[in-house]
PDB file of C-alpha atoms in Angstrom:
ATOM      1  CA  ASP A  63       1.446  30.482  10.195  1.00 58.00           C
ATOM      2  CA  GLY A  64      -0.408  30.890   6.840  1.00 67.00           C
ATOM      3  CA  GLY A  65      -0.068  28.045   4.290  1.00 93.00           C
ATOM      4  CA  ILE A  66      -1.401  24.613   3.095  1.00 96.00           C
ATOM      5  CA  THR A  67      -1.206  21.831   4.988  1.00 96.00           C
ATOM      6  CA  GLN A  68      -1.545  18.207   3.693  1.00 97.00           C
ATOM      7  CA  SER A  69      -1.955  15.100   5.540  1.00 96.00           C
ATOM      8  CA  PRO A  70      -0.535  12.693   6.084  1.00 95.00           C
ATOM      9  CA  LYS A  71       2.777  13.042   4.557  1.00 95.00           C
ATOM     10  CA  TYR A  72       3.234   9.371   4.139  1.00 95.00           C
ATOM     11  CA  LEU A  73       0.544   6.945   3.533  1.00 93.00           C
ATOM     12  CA  PHE A  74       0.557   3.094   2.891  1.00 92.00           C
ATOM     13  CA  ARG A  75      -2.478   1.630   1.229  1.00 89.00           C
ATOM     14  CA  LYS A  76      -3.280  -2.162   0.747  1.00 89.00           C
ATOM     15  CA  GLU A  77      -5.227  -2.663  -2.893  1.00 86.00           C
ATOM     16  CA  GLY A  78      -8.580  -2.406  -2.745  1.00 87.00           C
ATOM     17  CA  GLN A  79      -8.674   0.292  -0.052  1.00 90.00           C
ATOM     18  CA  ASN A  80      -9.723   3.808  -0.366  1.00 93.00           C
ATOM     19  CA  VAL A  81      -7.408   6.483   1.269  1.00 95.00           C
ATOM     20  CA  THR A  82      -8.547  10.118   1.770  1.00 96.00           C
ATOM     21  CA  LEU A  83      -5.781  12.526   1.709  1.00 97.00           C
ATOM     22  CA  SER A  84      -6.501  15.893   3.612  1.00 98.00           C
ATOM     23  CA  CYS A  85      -5.737  19.358   2.267  1.00 98.00           C
ATOM     24  CA  GLU A  86      -6.416  22.626   4.502  1.00 98.00           C
ATOM     25  CA  GLN A  87      -5.546  26.552   3.523  1.00 97.00           C
ATOM     26  CA  ASN A  88      -5.723  29.375   5.588  1.00 96.00           C
ATOM     27  CA  LEU A  89      -4.765  31.921   2.730  1.00 93.00           C
ATOM     28  CA  ASN A  90      -8.432  32.691   1.861  1.00 93.00           C
ATOM     29  CA  HIS A  91      -7.917  31.529  -1.466  1.00 93.00           C
ATOM     30  CA  ASP A  92     -10.867  30.740  -3.928  1.00 92.00           C
ATOM     31  CA  ALA A  93      -9.317  28.057  -6.041  1.00 91.00           C
ATOM     32  CA  MET A  94      -7.964  24.688  -5.006  1.00 94.00           C
ATOM     33  CA  TYR A  95      -6.200  22.178  -6.759  1.00 94.00           C
ATOM     34  CA  TRP A  96      -4.961  18.366  -6.583  1.00 97.00           C
ATOM     35  CA  TYR A  97      -1.988  17.153  -8.861  1.00 96.00           C
ATOM     36  CA  ARG A  98      -0.134  14.070  -9.019  1.00 96.00           C
ATOM     37  CA  GLN A  99       3.422  13.957  -9.512  1.00 94.00           C
ATOM     38  CA  ASP A 100       5.317  10.601 -10.715  1.00 92.00           C
ATOM     39  CA  PRO A 101       8.956  10.053 -10.561  1.00 83.00           C
ATOM     40  CA  GLY A 102      10.784  12.185 -13.252  1.00 76.00           C
ATOM     41  CA  GLN A 103       7.647  13.546 -14.558  1.00 81.00           C
ATOM     42  CA  GLY A 104       5.486  16.779 -14.485  1.00 85.00           C
ATOM     43  CA  LEU A 105       2.421  17.535 -12.488  1.00 91.00           C
ATOM     44  CA  ARG A 106      -0.673  16.351 -13.987  1.00 92.00           C
ATOM     45  CA  LEU A 107      -3.929  17.519 -12.614  1.00 93.00           C
ATOM     46  CA  ILE A 108      -6.399  15.630 -10.915  1.00 96.00           C
ATOM     47  CA  TYR A 109      -9.226  17.771  -9.766  1.00 96.00           C
ATOM     48  CA  TYR A 110      -9.676  21.420  -9.226  1.00 93.00           C
ATOM     49  CA  SER A 111     -12.280  23.531  -7.454  1.00 93.00           C
ATOM     50  CA  GLN A 112     -12.825  27.364  -7.978  1.00 90.00           C
ATOM     51  CA  ILE A 113     -15.700  27.954  -5.478  1.00 91.00           C
ATOM     52  CA  VAL A 114     -17.419  26.118  -2.436  1.00 94.00           C
ATOM     53  CA  ASN A 115     -19.671  23.024  -3.711  1.00 95.00           C
ATOM     54  CA  ASP A 116     -18.003  23.251  -7.000  1.00 94.00           C
ATOM     55  CA  PHE A 117     -15.171  21.246  -8.474  1.00 95.00           C
ATOM     56  CA  GLN A 118     -14.085  20.109 -11.929  1.00 94.00           C
ATOM     57  CA  LYS A 119     -12.265  16.944 -13.187  1.00 95.00           C
ATOM     58  CA  GLY A 120      -8.728  17.698 -14.475  1.00 93.00           C
ATOM     59  CA  ASP A 121      -6.746  15.339 -16.967  1.00 91.00           C
ATOM     60  CA  ILE A 122      -6.595  12.529 -14.570  1.00 94.00           C
ATOM     61  CA  ALA A 123      -9.603  12.325 -12.708  1.00 96.00           C
ATOM     62  CA  GLU A 124     -10.271   8.880 -12.937  1.00 95.00           C
ATOM     63  CA  GLY A 125     -10.481   6.644  -9.732  1.00 95.00           C
ATOM     64  CA  TYR A 126     -10.273   9.798  -7.801  1.00 97.00           C
ATOM     65  CA  SER A 127     -12.998  12.034  -5.845  1.00 97.00           C
ATOM     66  CA  VAL A 128     -13.003  15.309  -3.808  1.00 98.00           C
ATOM     67  CA  SER A 129     -15.433  17.692  -2.057  1.00 97.00           C
ATOM     68  CA  ARG A 130     -15.256  21.090  -1.408  1.00 97.00           C
ATOM     69  CA  GLU A 131     -17.840  21.569   1.725  1.00 97.00           C
ATOM     70  CA  LYS A 132     -15.786  24.612   2.974  1.00 97.00           C
ATOM     71  CA  LYS A 133     -13.405  27.082   1.281  1.00 96.00           C
ATOM     72  CA  GLU A 134     -10.713  25.906   3.571  1.00 97.00           C
ATOM     73  CA  SER A 135     -10.902  22.200   2.599  1.00 98.00           C
ATOM     74  CA  PHE A 136     -10.059  20.234  -0.232  1.00 98.00           C
ATOM     75  CA  PRO A 137      -9.770  16.426   0.450  1.00 98.00           C
ATOM     76  CA  LEU A 138      -8.768  13.943  -2.010  1.00 98.00           C
ATOM     77  CA  THR A 139      -9.916  10.102  -2.026  1.00 97.00           C
ATOM     78  CA  VAL A 140      -8.287   7.819  -3.555  1.00 95.00           C
ATOM     79  CA  THR A 141     -10.286   5.087  -4.675  1.00 93.00           C
ATOM     80  CA  SER A 142      -9.721   1.302  -5.335  1.00 88.00           C
ATOM     81  CA  ALA A 143     -10.598   1.935  -9.052  1.00 86.00           C
ATOM     82  CA  GLN A 144      -7.481   4.294  -9.383  1.00 87.00           C
ATOM     83  CA  LYS A 145      -5.020   1.451 -11.118  1.00 86.00           C
ATOM     84  CA  ASN A 146      -2.018   2.900 -10.463  1.00 89.00           C
ATOM     85  CA  PRO A 147      -2.152   5.166  -7.059  1.00 92.00           C
ATOM     86  CA  THR A 148       1.580   5.111  -6.018  1.00 94.00           C
ATOM     87  CA  ALA A 149       2.623   8.611  -6.659  1.00 95.00           C
ATOM     88  CA  PHE A 150       3.486  12.225  -4.719  1.00 96.00           C
ATOM     89  CA  TYR A 151       0.091  14.092  -4.071  1.00 97.00           C
ATOM     90  CA  LEU A 152       0.171  17.927  -4.097  1.00 97.00           C
ATOM     91  CA  CYS A 153      -2.497  19.905  -2.863  1.00 97.00           C
ATOM     92  CA  ALA A 154      -2.210  23.771  -3.941  1.00 95.00           C
ATOM     93  CA  SER A 155      -4.161  26.963  -4.050  1.00 94.00           C
ATOM     94  CA  SER A 156      -4.395  30.010  -5.708  1.00 90.00           C
ATOM     95  CA  PRO A 157      -6.652  33.360  -5.658  1.00 85.00           C
ATOM     96  CA  ARG A 158      -9.219  33.047  -8.064  1.00 71.00           C
ATOM     97  CA  GLU A 159      -8.080  36.187 -10.406  1.00 65.00           C
ATOM     98  CA  ARG A 160      -6.486  35.392 -13.261  1.00 54.00           C
ATOM     99  CA  GLY A 161      -2.859  35.052 -13.437  1.00 61.00           C
ATOM    100  CA  ASN A 162      -2.079  34.666  -9.648  1.00 69.00           C
ATOM    101  CA  THR A 163       0.369  32.566  -8.082  1.00 85.00           C
ATOM    102  CA  ILE A 164      -0.236  28.911  -7.151  1.00 89.00           C
ATOM    103  CA  TYR A 165       1.118  27.964  -3.959  1.00 93.00           C
ATOM    104  CA  PHE A 166       1.451  24.130  -2.887  1.00 96.00           C
ATOM    105  CA  GLY A 167       1.367  22.110   0.151  1.00 97.00           C
ATOM    106  CA  GLU A 168       4.279  20.030   1.096  1.00 96.00           C
ATOM    107  CA  GLY A 169       2.712  17.209  -0.606  1.00 96.00           C
ATOM    108  CA  SER A 170       1.462  13.494   0.390  1.00 97.00           C
ATOM    109  CA  TRP A 171       3.601  10.411  -0.459  1.00 95.00           C
ATOM    110  CA  LEU A 172       1.159   7.403  -1.334  1.00 95.00           C
ATOM    111  CA  THR A 173       2.264   3.746  -1.574  1.00 93.00           C
ATOM    112  CA  VAL A 174       0.143   0.827  -2.271  1.00 89.00           C
ATOM    113  CA  VAL A 175       1.587  -2.216  -0.814  1.00 84.00           C
TER     114      VAL A 175
ATOM    115  CA  ARG B  22       2.705  19.362 -29.192  1.00 68.00           C
ATOM    116  CA  LYS B  23       3.118  19.677 -25.361  1.00 79.00           C
ATOM    117  CA  GLU B  24       1.605  23.106 -23.722  1.00 86.00           C
ATOM    118  CA  VAL B  25       4.955  23.845 -22.401  1.00 92.00           C
ATOM    119  CA  GLU B  26       8.359  22.528 -23.031  1.00 93.00           C
ATOM    120  CA  GLN B  27      11.421  22.291 -21.386  1.00 93.00           C
ATOM    121  CA  ASP B  28      14.790  20.438 -21.544  1.00 88.00           C
ATOM    122  CA  PRO B  29      15.053  17.786 -18.690  1.00 86.00           C
ATOM    123  CA  GLY B  30      18.635  18.352 -18.576  1.00 86.00           C
ATOM    124  CA  PRO B  31      20.232  17.540 -16.436  1.00 91.00           C
ATOM    125  CA  PHE B  32      22.534  20.554 -16.510  1.00 94.00           C
ATOM    126  CA  ASN B  33      25.840  19.752 -14.389  1.00 96.00           C
ATOM    127  CA  VAL B  34      27.856  23.271 -14.023  1.00 97.00           C
ATOM    128  CA  PRO B  35      30.753  24.175 -11.729  1.00 97.00           C
ATOM    129  CA  GLU B  36      30.091  26.558  -8.581  1.00 98.00           C
ATOM    130  CA  GLY B  37      30.238  29.982  -9.895  1.00 98.00           C
ATOM    131  CA  ALA B  38      29.206  29.279 -13.593  1.00 97.00           C
ATOM    132  CA  THR B  39      26.161  31.059 -15.128  1.00 97.00           C
ATOM    133  CA  VAL B  40      23.334  28.679 -16.544  1.00 96.00           C
ATOM    134  CA  ALA B  41      20.447  29.673 -18.469  1.00 95.00           C
ATOM    135  CA  PHE B  42      17.375  27.667 -18.833  1.00 92.00           C
ATOM    136  CA  ASN B  43      14.637  28.053 -21.676  1.00 94.00           C
ATOM    137  CA  CYS B  44      11.085  27.143 -21.555  1.00 95.00           C
ATOM    138  CA  THR B  45       8.935  27.156 -24.850  1.00 96.00           C
ATOM    139  CA  TYR B  46       5.216  27.735 -24.748  1.00 94.00           C
ATOM    140  CA  SER B  47       2.516  26.725 -27.548  1.00 92.00           C
ATOM    141  CA  ASN B  48      -0.608  29.016 -26.638  1.00 89.00           C
ATOM    142  CA  SER B  49       0.165  32.308 -27.651  1.00 88.00           C
ATOM    143  CA  ALA B  50      -2.739  33.863 -25.408  1.00 86.00           C
ATOM    144  CA  SER B  51      -0.923  32.604 -22.585  1.00 87.00           C
ATOM    145  CA  GLN B  52      -0.938  35.460 -19.591  1.00 85.00           C
ATOM    146  CA  SER B  53       1.232  34.501 -16.695  1.00 89.00           C
ATOM    147  CA  PHE B  54       4.453  33.047 -16.328  1.00 93.00           C
ATOM    148  CA  PHE B  55       6.326  31.864 -13.648  1.00 94.00           C
ATOM    149  CA  TRP B  56       9.569  29.851 -12.534  1.00 96.00           C
ATOM    150  CA  TYR B  57       9.075  27.403  -9.666  1.00 96.00           C
ATOM    151  CA  ARG B  58      12.047  25.452  -7.820  1.00 97.00           C
ATOM    152  CA  GLN B  59      11.328  21.914  -6.657  1.00 96.00           C
ATOM    153  CA  ASP B  60      14.216  19.843  -4.441  1.00 95.00           C
ATOM    154  CA  CYS B  61      13.979  16.146  -4.484  1.00 90.00           C
ATOM    155  CA  ARG B  62      11.006  14.835  -2.714  1.00 89.00           C
ATOM    156  CA  LYS B  63       9.633  18.206  -2.152  1.00 94.00           C
ATOM    157  CA  GLU B  64       6.863  20.456  -3.124  1.00 95.00           C
ATOM    158  CA  PRO B  65       7.213  23.121  -5.943  1.00 95.00           C
ATOM    159  CA  LYS B  66       8.016  26.658  -4.705  1.00 96.00           C
ATOM    160  CA  LEU B  67       7.786  29.877  -6.367  1.00 94.00           C
ATOM    161  CA  LEU B  68      10.948  31.184  -7.642  1.00 96.00           C
ATOM    162  CA  MET B  69       9.939  34.304  -9.490  1.00 94.00           C
ATOM    163  CA  SER B  70       7.184  35.387 -11.808  1.00 92.00           C
ATOM    164  CA  VAL B  71       8.220  36.406 -14.974  1.00 93.00           C
ATOM    165  CA  TYR B  72       7.023  39.893 -16.236  1.00 86.00           C
ATOM    166  CA  SER B  73       7.039  41.057 -19.747  1.00 87.00           C
ATOM    167  CA  SER B  74      10.103  43.599 -19.179  1.00 87.00           C
ATOM    168  CA  GLY B  75      11.746  41.080 -17.722  1.00 88.00           C
ATOM    169  CA  ASN B  76      12.823  40.912 -13.919  1.00 93.00           C
ATOM    170  CA  GLU B  77      15.865  40.039 -11.681  1.00 94.00           C
ATOM    171  CA  ASP B  78      15.959  39.109  -8.026  1.00 94.00           C
ATOM    172  CA  GLY B  79      19.568  39.001  -6.969  1.00 96.00           C
ATOM    173  CA  ARG B  80      21.351  36.249  -8.885  1.00 97.00           C
ATOM    174  CA  PHE B  81      18.242  35.092 -11.006  1.00 97.00           C
ATOM    175  CA  THR B  82      16.910  37.075 -14.064  1.00 97.00           C
ATOM    176  CA  ALA B  83      14.100  36.008 -15.921  1.00 96.00           C
ATOM    177  CA  GLN B  84      12.816  36.982 -19.432  1.00 96.00           C
ATOM    178  CA  LEU B  85      10.008  36.766 -21.337  1.00 96.00           C
ATOM    179  CA  ASN B  86      10.013  36.504 -25.085  1.00 94.00           C
ATOM    180  CA  ARG B  87       6.482  36.721 -26.510  1.00 93.00           C
ATOM    181  CA  ALA B  88       7.177  36.578 -29.929  1.00 94.00           C
ATOM    182  CA  SER B  89       8.994  33.485 -29.985  1.00 94.00           C
ATOM    183  CA  GLN B  90       7.161  32.299 -27.126  1.00 95.00           C
ATOM    184  CA  TYR B  91       9.714  31.397 -24.498  1.00 94.00           C
ATOM    185  CA  ILE B  92      10.866  32.135 -21.356  1.00 96.00           C
ATOM    186  CA  SER B  93      13.898  31.816 -19.883  1.00 96.00           C
ATOM    187  CA  LEU B  94      15.704  31.905 -16.532  1.00 97.00           C
ATOM    188  CA  LEU B  95      19.446  32.914 -16.150  1.00 97.00           C
ATOM    189  CA  ILE B  96      21.430  31.679 -12.528  1.00 97.00           C
ATOM    190  CA  ARG B  97      24.612  33.663 -12.180  1.00 98.00           C
ATOM    191  CA  ASP B  98      27.312  32.697  -9.748  1.00 98.00           C
ATOM    192  CA  SER B  99      25.787  29.274  -9.215  1.00 98.00           C
ATOM    193  CA  LYS B 100      25.719  28.023  -5.537  1.00 98.00           C
ATOM    194  CA  LEU B 101      25.708  24.498  -4.293  1.00 98.00           C
ATOM    195  CA  SER B 102      21.993  25.199  -3.135  1.00 97.00           C
ATOM    196  CA  ASP B 103      20.737  26.146  -6.587  1.00 98.00           C
ATOM    197  CA  SER B 104      20.762  22.311  -6.941  1.00 97.00           C
ATOM    198  CA  ALA B 105      17.066  21.494  -7.887  1.00 97.00           C
ATOM    199  CA  THR B 106      14.518  20.768 -10.606  1.00 95.00           C
ATOM    200  CA  TYR B 107      13.316  24.174 -12.134  1.00 96.00           C
ATOM    201  CA  LEU B 108       9.691  24.013 -13.466  1.00 95.00           C
ATOM    202  CA  CYS B 109       8.199  26.396 -16.040  1.00 95.00           C
ATOM    203  CA  VAL B 110       4.618  27.216 -15.421  1.00 93.00           C
ATOM    204  CA  VAL B 111       2.350  29.170 -17.850  1.00 92.00           C
ATOM    205  CA  SER B 112      -1.199  30.028 -17.510  1.00 87.00           C
ATOM    206  CA  SER B 113      -4.058  31.583 -19.664  1.00 78.00           C
ATOM    207  CA  ALA B 114      -7.511  32.781 -18.352  1.00 67.00           C
ATOM    208  CA  GLY B 115      -9.451  30.188 -16.166  1.00 59.00           C
ATOM    209  CA  ALA B 116      -8.506  28.136 -13.072  1.00 53.00           C
ATOM    210  CA  ASN B 117      -7.527  25.132 -15.160  1.00 62.00           C
ATOM    211  CA  ASN B 118      -5.203  26.722 -17.438  1.00 76.00           C
ATOM    212  CA  LEU B 119      -2.187  26.328 -15.591  1.00 84.00           C
ATOM    213  CA  PHE B 120       0.445  24.259 -17.510  1.00 89.00           C
ATOM    214  CA  PHE B 121       3.707  22.878 -15.905  1.00 91.00           C
ATOM    215  CA  GLY B 122       6.815  21.894 -17.843  1.00 92.00           C
ATOM    216  CA  THR B 123       8.461  18.608 -16.787  1.00 91.00           C
ATOM    217  CA  GLY B 124      11.315  20.727 -15.109  1.00 93.00           C
ATOM    218  CA  THR B 125      15.081  21.097 -15.695  1.00 94.00           C
ATOM    219  CA  ARG B 126      17.445  19.651 -13.298  1.00 94.00           C
ATOM    220  CA  LEU B 127      20.385  21.591 -12.271  1.00 96.00           C
ATOM    221  CA  THR B 128      23.335  20.451 -10.132  1.00 97.00           C
ATOM    222  CA  VAL B 129      26.041  22.626  -9.205  1.00 97.00           C
ATOM    223  CA  ILE B 130      29.234  20.789  -8.560  1.00 97.00           C
ATOM    224  CA  PRO B 131      31.864  21.965  -6.042  1.00 95.00           C
TER     225      PRO B 131
END
């Protein structure tokens, strides 16, 4: 099936630990994104990448890092520097052309314990 | 001013009712418009794109008013399964120019 796969779906992290969320897409989309959603709130952009080996900070990049070594993959690392990491994380992708639809993975729930 | 604003609701409507949501956007250069549906604890899924001429998909009608800078979503004959949060998404040029509303929550009551 074509789509965007995020893993793990649920993750518990101890304070001070780094964790990496995986995102893989087989839609041949150029652009990939990471968003964060807190309860009752809208989506906020963490990082995005329009092409392999290039990525840009979004609105709330502090405490996060990404890589884009392959077109299909855009992993997100939540570092210990992120002060309040408990949230729902959504990976998305879209074709590079302007105005094309964005598609989301099923999301990853991260809880700091 | 936020890029995209929606009434958060909640909208509680009886089954069979017609309900409409509006979403306003601030950037007059915005080019693409979408409505997404998000169920509780799930990812947003595309409901429909919004075209300048307006478009309809079954019970759902989307319209764009560029002069007043808003888009609307009309749901006719509401079903229980329509209960969800509806997100307005507006984009302009560039991959980082997607703006999401905070969503309007709809509950359809038996």
